[in-house]
mmCIF file of C-alpha atoms in Angstrom:
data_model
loop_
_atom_site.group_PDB
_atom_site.id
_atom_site.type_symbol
_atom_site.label_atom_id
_atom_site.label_comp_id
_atom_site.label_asym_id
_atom_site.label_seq_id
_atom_site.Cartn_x
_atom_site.Cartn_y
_atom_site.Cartn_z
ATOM 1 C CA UNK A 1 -5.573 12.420 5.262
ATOM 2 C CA UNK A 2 -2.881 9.599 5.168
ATOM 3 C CA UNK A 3 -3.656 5.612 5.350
ATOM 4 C CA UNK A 4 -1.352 2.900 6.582
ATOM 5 C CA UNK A 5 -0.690 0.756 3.619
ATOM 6 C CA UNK A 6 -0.162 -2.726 3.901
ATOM 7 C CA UNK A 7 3.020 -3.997 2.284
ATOM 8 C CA UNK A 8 5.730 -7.007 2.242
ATOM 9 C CA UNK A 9 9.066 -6.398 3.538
ATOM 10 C CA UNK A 10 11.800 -7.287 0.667
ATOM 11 C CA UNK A 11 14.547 -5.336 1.597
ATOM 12 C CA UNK A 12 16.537 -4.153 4.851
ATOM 13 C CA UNK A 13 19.569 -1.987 5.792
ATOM 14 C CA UNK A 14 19.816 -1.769 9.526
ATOM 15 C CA UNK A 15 22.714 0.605 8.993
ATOM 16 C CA UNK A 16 20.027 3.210 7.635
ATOM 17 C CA UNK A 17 17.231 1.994 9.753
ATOM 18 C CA UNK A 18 14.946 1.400 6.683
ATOM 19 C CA UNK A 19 13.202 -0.894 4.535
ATOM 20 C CA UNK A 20 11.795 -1.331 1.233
ATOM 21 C CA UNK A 21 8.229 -2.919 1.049
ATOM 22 C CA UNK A 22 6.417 -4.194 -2.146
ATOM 23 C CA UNK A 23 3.096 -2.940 -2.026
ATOM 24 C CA UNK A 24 1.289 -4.253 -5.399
ATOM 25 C CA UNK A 25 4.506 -3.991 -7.256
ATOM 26 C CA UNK A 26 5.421 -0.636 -5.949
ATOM 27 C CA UNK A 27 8.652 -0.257 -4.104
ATOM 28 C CA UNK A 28 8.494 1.890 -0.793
ATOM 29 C CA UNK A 29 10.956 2.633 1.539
ATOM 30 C CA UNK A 30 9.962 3.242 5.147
ATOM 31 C CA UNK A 31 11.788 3.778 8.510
ATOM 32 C CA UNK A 32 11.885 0.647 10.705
ATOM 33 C CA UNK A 33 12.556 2.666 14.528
ATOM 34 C CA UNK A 34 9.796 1.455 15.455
ATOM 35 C CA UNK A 35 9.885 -1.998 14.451
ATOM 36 C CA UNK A 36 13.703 -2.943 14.915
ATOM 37 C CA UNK A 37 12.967 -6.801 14.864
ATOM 38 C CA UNK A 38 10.774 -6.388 11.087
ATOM 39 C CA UNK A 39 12.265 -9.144 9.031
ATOM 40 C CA UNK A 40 12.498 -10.026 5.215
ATOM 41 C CA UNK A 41 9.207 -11.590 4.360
ATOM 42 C CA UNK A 42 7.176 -9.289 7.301
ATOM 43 C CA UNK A 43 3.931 -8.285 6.530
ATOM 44 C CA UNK A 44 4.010 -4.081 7.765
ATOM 45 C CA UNK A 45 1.767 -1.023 7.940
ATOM 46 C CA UNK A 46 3.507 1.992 6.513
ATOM 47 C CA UNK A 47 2.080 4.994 7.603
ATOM 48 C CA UNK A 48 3.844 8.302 6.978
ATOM 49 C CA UNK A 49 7.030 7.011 6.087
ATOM 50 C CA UNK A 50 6.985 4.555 9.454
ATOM 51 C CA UNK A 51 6.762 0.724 9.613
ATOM 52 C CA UNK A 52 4.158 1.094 12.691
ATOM 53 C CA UNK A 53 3.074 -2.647 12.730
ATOM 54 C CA UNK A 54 3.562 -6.049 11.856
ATOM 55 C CA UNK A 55 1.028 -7.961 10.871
ATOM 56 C CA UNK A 56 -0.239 -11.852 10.253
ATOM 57 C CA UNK A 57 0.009 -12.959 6.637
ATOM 58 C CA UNK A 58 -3.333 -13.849 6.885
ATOM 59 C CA UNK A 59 -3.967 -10.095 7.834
ATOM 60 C CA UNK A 60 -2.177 -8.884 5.462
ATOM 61 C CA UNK A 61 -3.903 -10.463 2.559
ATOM 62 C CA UNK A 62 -7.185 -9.403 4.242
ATOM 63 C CA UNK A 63 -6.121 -5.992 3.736
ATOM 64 C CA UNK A 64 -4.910 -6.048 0.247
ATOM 65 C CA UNK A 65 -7.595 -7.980 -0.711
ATOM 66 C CA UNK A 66 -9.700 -5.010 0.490
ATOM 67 C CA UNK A 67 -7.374 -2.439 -1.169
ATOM 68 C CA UNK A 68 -8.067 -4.324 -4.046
ATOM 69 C CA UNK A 69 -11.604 -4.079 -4.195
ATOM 70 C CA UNK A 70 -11.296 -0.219 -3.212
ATOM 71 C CA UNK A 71 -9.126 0.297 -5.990
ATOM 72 C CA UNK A 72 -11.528 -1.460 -8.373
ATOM 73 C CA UNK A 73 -14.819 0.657 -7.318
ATOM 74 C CA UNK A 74 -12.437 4.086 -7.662
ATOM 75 C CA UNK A 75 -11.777 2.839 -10.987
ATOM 76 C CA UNK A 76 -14.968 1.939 -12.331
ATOM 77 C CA UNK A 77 -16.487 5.437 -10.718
ATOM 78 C CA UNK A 78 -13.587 7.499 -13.159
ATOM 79 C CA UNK A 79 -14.928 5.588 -16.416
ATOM 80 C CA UNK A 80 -18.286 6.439 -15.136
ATOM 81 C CA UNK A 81 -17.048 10.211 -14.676
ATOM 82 C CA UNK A 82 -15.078 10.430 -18.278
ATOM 83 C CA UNK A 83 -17.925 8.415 -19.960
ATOM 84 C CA UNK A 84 -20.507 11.480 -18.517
ATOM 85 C CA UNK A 85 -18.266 14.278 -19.127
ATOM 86 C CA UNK A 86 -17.979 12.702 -22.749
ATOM 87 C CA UNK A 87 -22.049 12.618 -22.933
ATOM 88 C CA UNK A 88 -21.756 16.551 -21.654
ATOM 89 C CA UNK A 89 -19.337 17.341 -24.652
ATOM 90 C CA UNK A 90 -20.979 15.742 -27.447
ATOM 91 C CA UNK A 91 -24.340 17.585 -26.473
#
């Protein structure tokens, strides 16, 4: 399963067709065919390599806002994890 990732155009080379995207201080480079007007600054989707869709700043921070929080609860749920598995060993 793949989901579109939210991310902040910072870089584009028409000659190549691409991008490159800051998503929380990741670099990603993604294919802009199917958004040839995406400009420096854009919010974008990237799905599967693609820049599918623009999207509002407002959206945009919306969304990472909610990665963010995703992130956070996937986090906490490994400690939890290592902290058991620890329990298990020292029994």
């Amino acid at each position: 399963m793949s989901i579109a990732a939210p991310a902040k155009v910072v870089e584009i080379n028409r000659e190549k067709e691409s991008l490159f995207a800051d998503f929380g201080g990741v670099r990603q480079e993604a294919k802009i065919n199917l958004l040839p007007d995406v400009e420096i600054g854009d919010y974008v989707l990237i799905h599967a390599g693609y820049a599918i869709e623009k999207l509002s700043e407002e959206a945009a921070k919306e969304s990472l806002e909610a990665w963010e929080e995703l992130l956070e609860v996937l986090e906490e749920e490994d400690r939890e994890m290592e902290k058991a598995r620890m329990a298990d060993l020292n029994q």
